CSV table of C-alpha atoms and ligand atoms in Angstrom, one decimal:
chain,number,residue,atom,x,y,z
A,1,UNK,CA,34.6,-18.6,22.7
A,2,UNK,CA,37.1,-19.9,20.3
A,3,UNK,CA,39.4,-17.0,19.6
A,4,UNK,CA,40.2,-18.7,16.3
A,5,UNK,CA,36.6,-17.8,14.3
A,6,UNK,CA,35.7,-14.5,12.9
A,7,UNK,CA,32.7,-13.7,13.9
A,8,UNK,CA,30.9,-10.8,12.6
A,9,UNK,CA,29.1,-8.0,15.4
A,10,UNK,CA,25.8,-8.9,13.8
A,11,UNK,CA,23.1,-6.6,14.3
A,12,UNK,CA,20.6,-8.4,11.8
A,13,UNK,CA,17.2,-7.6,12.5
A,14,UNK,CA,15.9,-11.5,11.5
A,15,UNK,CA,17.5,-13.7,10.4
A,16,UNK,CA,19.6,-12.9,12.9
A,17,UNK,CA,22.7,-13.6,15.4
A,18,UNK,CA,22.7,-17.4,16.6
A,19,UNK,CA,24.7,-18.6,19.6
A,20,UNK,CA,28.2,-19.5,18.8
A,21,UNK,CA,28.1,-23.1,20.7
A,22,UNK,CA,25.0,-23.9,19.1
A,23,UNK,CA,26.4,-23.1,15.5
A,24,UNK,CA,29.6,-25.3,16.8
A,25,UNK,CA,27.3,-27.7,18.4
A,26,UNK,CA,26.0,-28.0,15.2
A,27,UNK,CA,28.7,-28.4,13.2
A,28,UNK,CA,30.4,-31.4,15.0
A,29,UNK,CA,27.2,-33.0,14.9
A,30,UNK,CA,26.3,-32.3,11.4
A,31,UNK,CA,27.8,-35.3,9.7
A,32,UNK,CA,27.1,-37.9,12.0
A,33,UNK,CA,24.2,-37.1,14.3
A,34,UNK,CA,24.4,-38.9,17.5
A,35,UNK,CA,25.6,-42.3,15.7
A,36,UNK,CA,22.8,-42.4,13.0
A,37,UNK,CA,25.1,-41.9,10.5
A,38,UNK,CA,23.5,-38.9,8.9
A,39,UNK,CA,22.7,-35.6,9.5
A,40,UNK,CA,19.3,-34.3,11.2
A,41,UNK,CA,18.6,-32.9,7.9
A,42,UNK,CA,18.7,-36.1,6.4
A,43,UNK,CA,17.0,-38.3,9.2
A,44,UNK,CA,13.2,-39.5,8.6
A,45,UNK,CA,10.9,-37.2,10.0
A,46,UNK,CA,8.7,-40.7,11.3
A,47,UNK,CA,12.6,-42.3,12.7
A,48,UNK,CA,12.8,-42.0,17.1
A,49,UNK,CA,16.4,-40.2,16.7
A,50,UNK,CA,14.5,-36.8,15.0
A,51,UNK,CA,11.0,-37.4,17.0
A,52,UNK,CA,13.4,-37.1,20.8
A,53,UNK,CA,14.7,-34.0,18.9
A,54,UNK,CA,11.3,-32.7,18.4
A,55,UNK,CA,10.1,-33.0,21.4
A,56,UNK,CA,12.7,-32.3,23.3
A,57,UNK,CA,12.4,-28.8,22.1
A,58,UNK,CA,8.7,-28.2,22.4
A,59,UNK,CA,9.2,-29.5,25.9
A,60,UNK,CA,12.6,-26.9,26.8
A,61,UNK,CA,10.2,-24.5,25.2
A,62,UNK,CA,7.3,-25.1,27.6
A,63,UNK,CA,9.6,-25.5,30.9
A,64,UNK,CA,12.1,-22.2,29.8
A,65,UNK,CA,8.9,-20.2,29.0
A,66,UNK,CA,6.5,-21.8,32.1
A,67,UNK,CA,4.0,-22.1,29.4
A,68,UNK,CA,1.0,-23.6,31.6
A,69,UNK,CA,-0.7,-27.0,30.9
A,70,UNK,CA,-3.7,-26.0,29.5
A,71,UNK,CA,-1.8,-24.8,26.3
A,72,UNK,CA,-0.5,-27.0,23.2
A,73,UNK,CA,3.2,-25.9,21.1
A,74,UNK,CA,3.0,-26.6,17.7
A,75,UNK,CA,5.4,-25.6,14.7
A,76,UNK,CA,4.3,-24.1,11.5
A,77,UNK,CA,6.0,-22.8,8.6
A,78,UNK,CA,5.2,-19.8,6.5
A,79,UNK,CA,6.6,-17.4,8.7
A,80,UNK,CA,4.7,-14.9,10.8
A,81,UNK,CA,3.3,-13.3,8.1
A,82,UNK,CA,0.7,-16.4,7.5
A,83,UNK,CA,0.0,-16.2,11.2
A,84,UNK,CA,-1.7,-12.9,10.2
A,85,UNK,CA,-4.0,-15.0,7.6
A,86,UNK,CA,-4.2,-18.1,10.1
A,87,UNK,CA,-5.3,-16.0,13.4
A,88,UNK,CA,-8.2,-14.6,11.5
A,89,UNK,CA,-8.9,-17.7,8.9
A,90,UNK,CA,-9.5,-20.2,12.2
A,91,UNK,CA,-10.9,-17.6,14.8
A,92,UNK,CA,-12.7,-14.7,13.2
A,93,UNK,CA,-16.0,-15.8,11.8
A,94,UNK,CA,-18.0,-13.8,9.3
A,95,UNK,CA,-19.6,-11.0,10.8
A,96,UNK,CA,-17.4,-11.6,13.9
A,97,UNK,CA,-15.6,-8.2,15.4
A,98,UNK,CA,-11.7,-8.4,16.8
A,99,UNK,CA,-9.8,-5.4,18.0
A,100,UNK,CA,-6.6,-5.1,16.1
A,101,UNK,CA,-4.0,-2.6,18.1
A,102,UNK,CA,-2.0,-0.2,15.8
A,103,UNK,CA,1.5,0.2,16.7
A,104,UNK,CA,3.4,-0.2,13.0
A,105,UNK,CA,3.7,-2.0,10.2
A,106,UNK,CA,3.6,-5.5,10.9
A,107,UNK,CA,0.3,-5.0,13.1
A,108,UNK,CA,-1.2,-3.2,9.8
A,109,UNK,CA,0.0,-6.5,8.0
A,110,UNK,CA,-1.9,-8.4,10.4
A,111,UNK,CA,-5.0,-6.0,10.2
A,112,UNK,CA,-5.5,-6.3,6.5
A,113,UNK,CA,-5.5,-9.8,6.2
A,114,UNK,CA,-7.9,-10.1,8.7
A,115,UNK,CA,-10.1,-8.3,7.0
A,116,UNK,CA,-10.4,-10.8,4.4
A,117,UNK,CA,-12.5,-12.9,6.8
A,118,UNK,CA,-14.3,-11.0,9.4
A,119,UNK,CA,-14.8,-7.2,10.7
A,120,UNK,CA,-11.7,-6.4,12.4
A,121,UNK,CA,-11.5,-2.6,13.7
A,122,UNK,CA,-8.7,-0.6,14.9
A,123,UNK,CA,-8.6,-1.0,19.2
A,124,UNK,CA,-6.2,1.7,19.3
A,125,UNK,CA,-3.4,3.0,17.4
A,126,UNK,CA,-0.2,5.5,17.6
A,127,UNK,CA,0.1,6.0,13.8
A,128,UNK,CA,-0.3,9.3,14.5
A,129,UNK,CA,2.8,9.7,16.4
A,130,UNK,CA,5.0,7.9,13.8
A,131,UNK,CA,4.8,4.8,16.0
A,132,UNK,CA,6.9,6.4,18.6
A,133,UNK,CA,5.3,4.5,21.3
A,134,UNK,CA,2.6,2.1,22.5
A,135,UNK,CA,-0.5,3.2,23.2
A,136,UNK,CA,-1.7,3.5,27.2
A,137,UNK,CA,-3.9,0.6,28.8
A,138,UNK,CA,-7.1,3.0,28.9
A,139,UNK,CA,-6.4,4.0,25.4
A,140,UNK,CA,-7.5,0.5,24.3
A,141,UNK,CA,-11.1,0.4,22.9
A,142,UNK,CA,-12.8,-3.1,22.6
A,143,UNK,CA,-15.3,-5.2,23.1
A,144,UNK,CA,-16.6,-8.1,25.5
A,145,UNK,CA,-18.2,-10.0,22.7
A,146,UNK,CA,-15.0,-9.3,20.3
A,147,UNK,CA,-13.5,-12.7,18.9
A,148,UNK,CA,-10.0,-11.8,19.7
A,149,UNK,CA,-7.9,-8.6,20.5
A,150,UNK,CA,-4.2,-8.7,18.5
A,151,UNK,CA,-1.5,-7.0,19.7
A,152,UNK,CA,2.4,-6.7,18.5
A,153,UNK,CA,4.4,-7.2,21.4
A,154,UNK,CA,8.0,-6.1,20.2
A,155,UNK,CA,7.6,-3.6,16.7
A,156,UNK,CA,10.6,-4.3,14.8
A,157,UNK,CA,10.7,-1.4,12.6
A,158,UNK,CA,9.7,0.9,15.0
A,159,UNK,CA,12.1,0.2,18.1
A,160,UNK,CA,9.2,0.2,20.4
A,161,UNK,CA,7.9,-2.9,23.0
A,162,UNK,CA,4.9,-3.4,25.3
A,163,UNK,CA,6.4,-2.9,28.8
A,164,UNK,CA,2.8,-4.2,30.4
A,165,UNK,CA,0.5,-6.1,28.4
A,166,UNK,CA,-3.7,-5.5,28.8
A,167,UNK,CA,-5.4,-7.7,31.0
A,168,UNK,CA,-8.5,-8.5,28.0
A,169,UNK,CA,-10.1,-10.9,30.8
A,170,UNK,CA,-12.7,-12.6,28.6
A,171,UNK,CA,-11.6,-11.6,25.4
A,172,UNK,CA,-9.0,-14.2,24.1
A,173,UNK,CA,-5.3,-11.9,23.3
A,174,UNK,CA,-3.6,-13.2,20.5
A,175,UNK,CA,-0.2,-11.7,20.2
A,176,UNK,CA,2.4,-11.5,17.5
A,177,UNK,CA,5.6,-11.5,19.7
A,178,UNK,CA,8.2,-13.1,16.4
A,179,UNK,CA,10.7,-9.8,17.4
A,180,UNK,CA,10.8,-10.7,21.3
A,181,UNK,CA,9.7,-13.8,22.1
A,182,UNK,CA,11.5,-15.7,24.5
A,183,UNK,CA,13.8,-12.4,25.2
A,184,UNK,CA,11.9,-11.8,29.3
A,185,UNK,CA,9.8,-13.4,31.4
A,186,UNK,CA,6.2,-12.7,30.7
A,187,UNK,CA,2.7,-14.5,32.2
A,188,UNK,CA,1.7,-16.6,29.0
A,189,UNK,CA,-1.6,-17.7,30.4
A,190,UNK,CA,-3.0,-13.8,29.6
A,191,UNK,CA,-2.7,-14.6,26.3
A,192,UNK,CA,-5.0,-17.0,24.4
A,193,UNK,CA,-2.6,-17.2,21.2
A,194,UNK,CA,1.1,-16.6,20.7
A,195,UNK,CA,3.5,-16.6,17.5
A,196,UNK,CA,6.2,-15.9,16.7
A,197,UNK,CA,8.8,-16.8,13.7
A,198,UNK,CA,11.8,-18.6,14.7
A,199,UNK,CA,14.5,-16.0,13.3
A,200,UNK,CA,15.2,-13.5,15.7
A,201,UNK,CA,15.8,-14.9,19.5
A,202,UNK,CA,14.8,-18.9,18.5
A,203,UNK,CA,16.7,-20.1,15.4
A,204,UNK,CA,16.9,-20.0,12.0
A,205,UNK,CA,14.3,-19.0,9.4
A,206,UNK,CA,11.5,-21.4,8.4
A,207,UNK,CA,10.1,-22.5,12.0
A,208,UNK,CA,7.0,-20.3,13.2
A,209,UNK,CA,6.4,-21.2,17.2
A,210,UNK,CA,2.8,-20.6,18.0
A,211,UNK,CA,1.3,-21.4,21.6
A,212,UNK,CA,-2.8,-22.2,21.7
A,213,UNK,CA,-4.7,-21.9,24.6
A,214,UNK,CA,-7.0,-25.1,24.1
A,215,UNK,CA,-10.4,-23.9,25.4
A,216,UNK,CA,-9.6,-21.3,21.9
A,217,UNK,CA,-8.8,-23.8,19.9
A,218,UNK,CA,-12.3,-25.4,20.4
A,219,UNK,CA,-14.0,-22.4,18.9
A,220,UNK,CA,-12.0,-22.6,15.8
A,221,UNK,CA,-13.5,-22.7,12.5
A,222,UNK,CA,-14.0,-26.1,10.9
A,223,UNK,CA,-14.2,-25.2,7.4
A,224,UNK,CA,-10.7,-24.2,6.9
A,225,UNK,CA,-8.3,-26.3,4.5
A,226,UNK,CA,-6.4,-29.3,6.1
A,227,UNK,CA,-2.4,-27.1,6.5
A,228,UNK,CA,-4.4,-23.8,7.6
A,229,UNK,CA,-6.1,-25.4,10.7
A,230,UNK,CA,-4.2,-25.0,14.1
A,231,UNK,CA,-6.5,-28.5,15.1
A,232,UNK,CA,-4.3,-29.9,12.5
A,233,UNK,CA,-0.5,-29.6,14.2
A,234,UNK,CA,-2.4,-29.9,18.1
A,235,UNK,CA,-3.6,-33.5,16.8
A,236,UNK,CA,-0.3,-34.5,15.0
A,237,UNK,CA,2.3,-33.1,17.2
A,238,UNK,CA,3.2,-31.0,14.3
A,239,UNK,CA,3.7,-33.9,12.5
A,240,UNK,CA,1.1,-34.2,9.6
A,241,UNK,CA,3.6,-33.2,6.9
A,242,UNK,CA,7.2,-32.8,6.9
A,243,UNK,CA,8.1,-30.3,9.5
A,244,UNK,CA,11.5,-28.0,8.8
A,245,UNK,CA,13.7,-30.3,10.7
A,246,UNK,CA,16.8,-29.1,11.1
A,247,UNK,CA,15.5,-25.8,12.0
A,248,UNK,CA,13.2,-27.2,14.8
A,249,UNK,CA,16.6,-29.1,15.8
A,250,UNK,CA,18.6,-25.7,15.8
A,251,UNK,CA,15.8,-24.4,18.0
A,252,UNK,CA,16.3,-27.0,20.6
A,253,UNK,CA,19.6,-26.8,20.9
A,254,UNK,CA,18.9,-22.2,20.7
A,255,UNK,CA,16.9,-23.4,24.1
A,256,UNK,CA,20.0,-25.8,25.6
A,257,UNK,CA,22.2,-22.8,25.0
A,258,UNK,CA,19.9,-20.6,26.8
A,259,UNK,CA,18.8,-23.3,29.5
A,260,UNK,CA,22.6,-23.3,30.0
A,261,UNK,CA,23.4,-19.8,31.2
A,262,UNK,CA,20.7,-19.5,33.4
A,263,UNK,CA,17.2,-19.5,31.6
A,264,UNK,CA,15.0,-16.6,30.8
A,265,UNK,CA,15.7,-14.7,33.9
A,266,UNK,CA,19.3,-14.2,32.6
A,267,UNK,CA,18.3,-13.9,29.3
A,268,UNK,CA,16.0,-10.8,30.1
A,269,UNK,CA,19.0,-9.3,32.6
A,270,UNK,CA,21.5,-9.3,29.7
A,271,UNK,CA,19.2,-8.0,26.7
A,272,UNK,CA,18.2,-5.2,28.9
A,273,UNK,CA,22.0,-4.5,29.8
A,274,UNK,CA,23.2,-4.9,26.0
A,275,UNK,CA,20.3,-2.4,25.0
A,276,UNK,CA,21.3,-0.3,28.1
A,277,UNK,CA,24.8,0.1,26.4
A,278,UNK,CA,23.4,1.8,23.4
A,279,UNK,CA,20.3,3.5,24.4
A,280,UNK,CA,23.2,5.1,26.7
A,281,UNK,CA,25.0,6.5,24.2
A,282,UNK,CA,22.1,7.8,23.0
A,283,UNK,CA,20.6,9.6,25.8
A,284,UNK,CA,24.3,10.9,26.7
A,285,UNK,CA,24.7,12.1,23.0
A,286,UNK,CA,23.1,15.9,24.1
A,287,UNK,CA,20.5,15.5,20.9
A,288,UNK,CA,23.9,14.4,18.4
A,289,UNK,CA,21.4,11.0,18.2
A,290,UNK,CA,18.2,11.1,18.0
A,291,UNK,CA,16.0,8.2,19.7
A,292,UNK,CA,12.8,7.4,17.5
A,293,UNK,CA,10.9,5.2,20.2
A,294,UNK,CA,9.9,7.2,23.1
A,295,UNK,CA,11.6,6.5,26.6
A,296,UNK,CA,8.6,4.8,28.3
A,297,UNK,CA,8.1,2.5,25.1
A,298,UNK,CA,11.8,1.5,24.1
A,299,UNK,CA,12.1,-1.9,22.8
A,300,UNK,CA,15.0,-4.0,24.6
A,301,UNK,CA,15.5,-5.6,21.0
A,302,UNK,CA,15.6,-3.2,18.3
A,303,UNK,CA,17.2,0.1,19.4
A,304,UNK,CA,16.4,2.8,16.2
A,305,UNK,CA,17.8,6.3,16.0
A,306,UNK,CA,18.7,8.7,13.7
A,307,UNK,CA,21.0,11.6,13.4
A,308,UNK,CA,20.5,15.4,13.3
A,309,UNK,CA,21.2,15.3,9.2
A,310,UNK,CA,20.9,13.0,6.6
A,311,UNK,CA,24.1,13.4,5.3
A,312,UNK,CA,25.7,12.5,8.8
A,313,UNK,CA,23.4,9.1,8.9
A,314,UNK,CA,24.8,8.1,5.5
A,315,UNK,CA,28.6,8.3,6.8
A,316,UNK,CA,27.5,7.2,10.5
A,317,UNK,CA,26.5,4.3,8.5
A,318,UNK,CA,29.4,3.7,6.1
A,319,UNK,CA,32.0,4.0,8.6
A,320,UNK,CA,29.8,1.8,11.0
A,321,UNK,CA,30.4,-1.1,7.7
A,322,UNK,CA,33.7,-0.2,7.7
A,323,UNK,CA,34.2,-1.2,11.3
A,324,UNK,CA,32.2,-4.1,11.1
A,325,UNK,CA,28.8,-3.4,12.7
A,326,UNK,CA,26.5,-5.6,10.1
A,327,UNK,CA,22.6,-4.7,9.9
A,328,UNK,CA,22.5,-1.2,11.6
A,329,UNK,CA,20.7,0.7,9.1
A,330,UNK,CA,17.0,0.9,9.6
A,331,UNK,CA,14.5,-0.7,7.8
A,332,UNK,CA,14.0,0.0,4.6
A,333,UNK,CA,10.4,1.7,4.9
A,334,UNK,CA,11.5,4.0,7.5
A,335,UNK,CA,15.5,4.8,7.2
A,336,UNK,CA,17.7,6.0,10.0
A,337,UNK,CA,19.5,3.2,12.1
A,338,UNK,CA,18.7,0.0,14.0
A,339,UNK,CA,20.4,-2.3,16.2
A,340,UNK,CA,19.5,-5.4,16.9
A,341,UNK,CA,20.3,-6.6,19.8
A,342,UNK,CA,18.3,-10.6,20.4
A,343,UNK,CA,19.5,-12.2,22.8
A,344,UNK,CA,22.6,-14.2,21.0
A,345,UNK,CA,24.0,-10.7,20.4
A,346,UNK,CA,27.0,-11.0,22.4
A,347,UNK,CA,27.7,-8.0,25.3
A,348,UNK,CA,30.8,-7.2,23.7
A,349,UNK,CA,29.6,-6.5,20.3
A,350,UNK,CA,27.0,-3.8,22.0
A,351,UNK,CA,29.7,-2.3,23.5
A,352,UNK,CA,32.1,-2.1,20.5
A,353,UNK,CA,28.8,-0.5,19.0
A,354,UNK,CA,28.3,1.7,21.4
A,355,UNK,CA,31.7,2.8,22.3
A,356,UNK,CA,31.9,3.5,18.1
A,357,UNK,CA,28.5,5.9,18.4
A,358,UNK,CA,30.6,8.0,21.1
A,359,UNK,CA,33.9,8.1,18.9
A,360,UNK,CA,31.9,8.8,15.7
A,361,UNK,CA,30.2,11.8,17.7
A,362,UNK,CA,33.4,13.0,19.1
A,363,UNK,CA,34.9,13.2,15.3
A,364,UNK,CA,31.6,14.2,13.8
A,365,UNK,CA,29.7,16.3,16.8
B,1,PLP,C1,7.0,-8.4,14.6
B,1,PLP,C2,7.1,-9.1,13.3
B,1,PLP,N1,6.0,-9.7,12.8
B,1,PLP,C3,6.0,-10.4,11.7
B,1,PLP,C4,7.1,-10.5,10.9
B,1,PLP,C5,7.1,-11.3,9.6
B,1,PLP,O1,7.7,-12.5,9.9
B,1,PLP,P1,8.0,-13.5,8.7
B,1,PLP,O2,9.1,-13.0,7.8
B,1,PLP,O3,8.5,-14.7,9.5
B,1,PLP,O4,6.7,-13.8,8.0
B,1,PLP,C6,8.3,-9.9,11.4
B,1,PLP,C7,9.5,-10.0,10.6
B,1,PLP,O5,10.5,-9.3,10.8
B,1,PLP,C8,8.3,-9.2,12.6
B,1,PLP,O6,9.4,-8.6,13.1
């Protein structure tokens, strides 16, 4: 790393850190990309120099992530949040059921804008436990003839993560994983629909990756305007409009980075050491932090806790400014602390963090 650059220990929970030697990558190449003369952002999105760039990374995508044959990679914008209107708009009929499984706020996003075009239903939820953790396999409740079953795989806000997803067999899973995709290895062909926006453990903002399973895609509603269909990006290579460039170019080179240090396999080894660090310092903190995810359900990307008294959280978290840890206050609907800890968060900014928890409890405990 160049010793020269202040870099900030960023715990942003999206957008979030990015990979120093793809920023610098970026930078050299950002006035003169590859000898065009230009930047990506200023290439045509028809010209061969920005088409190799797209599709080199929907191919890294599909060879770092062994997503099998039978599925198409397309790039959408509007974030995850239209995916919750796009899922349903394109697979949930009238009078169609799906199983929507509760386990916080973004799957309650995803709920209520289903319901705007079918009967979606709740196929479990742990509401009831403050989102503490994620609900058992034999807690999940749906049906054979459902259209889909939706599940969260990383909650955000909550701190929590599916450590073994359902087998739904015939019943196609569509999964919202925006908060820990491409963070471990995972069998993609259980699902029948992944997305996730680009921000956290991708690239920037503005790029939504979403993964179709085709014999889905066949059952898709027809009547559905031209940008909301999925048949329209499969059938233009996400082509048909202007795609976000220079975000699908910093994606790429987000997947060269990672390609570079050894894949996903690493990837997943150092995310669950970084979190390791922290949860640590939790668990060793005799009650001093308090944990809100519970043990079994702990998310390997966002790590939330909270301290015995509010007053303590409030100088926890103005010293933790003071000393440079950006983003570590919780969301803003639920409060306490969060790290976030994707997998461009560098070791050594986990372990300042955590080494600060243990000094803050020794001054404080
Ligand atoms: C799990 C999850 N789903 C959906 C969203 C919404 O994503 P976007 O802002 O890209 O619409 C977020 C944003 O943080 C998220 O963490």
């Amino acid at each position: 790393m160049n010793q020269l650059v202040h870099r900030a220990y960023n715990f942003n929970a999206g957008p979030s850190a990015l990979p120093l030697p793809v920023l610098e990558k970026a930078q050299q190449e950002l006035i003169d990309f590859r000898g065009t003369g230009m930047s990506v952002m200023e290439l045509s999105h028809r010209s061969a120099a920005y088409e190799d760039v797209h599709n080199q990374a929907i191919r890294l995508l599909k060879e770092l992530m062994a997503i099998p044959e039978d599925y198409e990679v397309v790039f959408i914008q509007g974030g995850a949040s239209l995916q919750f209107s796009m899922v349903p708009m394109n697979f949930l009929k009238p009078g169609q059921n799906a199983g929507y499984i509760m386990t916080g706020s973004w799957s309650e996003k995803a709920l209520s804008e289903a319901k705007l075009f079918g009967n979606p239903y709740q196929a479990a939820s742990t509401k009831e436990s403050q989102y503490r953790r994620i609900p058992s396999l034999d807690e999940l409740q749906y049906n054979p003839d459902d259209a889909y079953v939706h599940l969260t795989s990383n909650n955000t806000i909550y701190g929590t993560q599916w450590q073994k997803f359902p087998d739904t067999r015939e019943v196609p899973l569509v999964a919202d994983m925006s908060s820990d995709i491409f963070s471990r290895p995972f069998d993609v062909s259980k699902f029948s629909l992944i997305y996730a926006g680009a921000q956290k453990n991708l690239g920037p903002s503005g790029v939504t990756v979403v993964m179709i399973r085709k014999d889905l895609l066949e059952k898709a509603e027809t009547k559905v305007p031209t940008m909301l269909k999925y048949s329209t990006y499969v059938k233009n290579n996400s082509l048909y409009n202007t795609p976000p460039t220079f975000g699908i170019y910093m994606l790429g080179e987000v997947l060269n980075w990672a390609k570079g240090i050894g894949g996903i396999d690493e990837i997943a080894r150092r995310n669950e050491e970084k979190a390791q660090l922290i949860y640590n310092a939790i668990d060793q903190s005799s009650g001093f932090y308090l944990g809100h995810a519970e043990k079994d359900s702990r998310s390997f990307m966002n790590i939330t806790f909270r301290l015995k008294d509010e007053e303590l959280e409030k100088k926890f978290l103005a010293e933790a400014k003071k000393e440079g840890f950006i983003g570590v206050n919780g969301h803003r609907s639920v409060g306490g602390c969060r790290a976030s800890t994707y997998n461009a968060v560098p070791y050594e900014a986990c372990k300042a963090f955590s080494e600060f928890m243990v000094q803050f409890q020794r001054t404080n405990g």
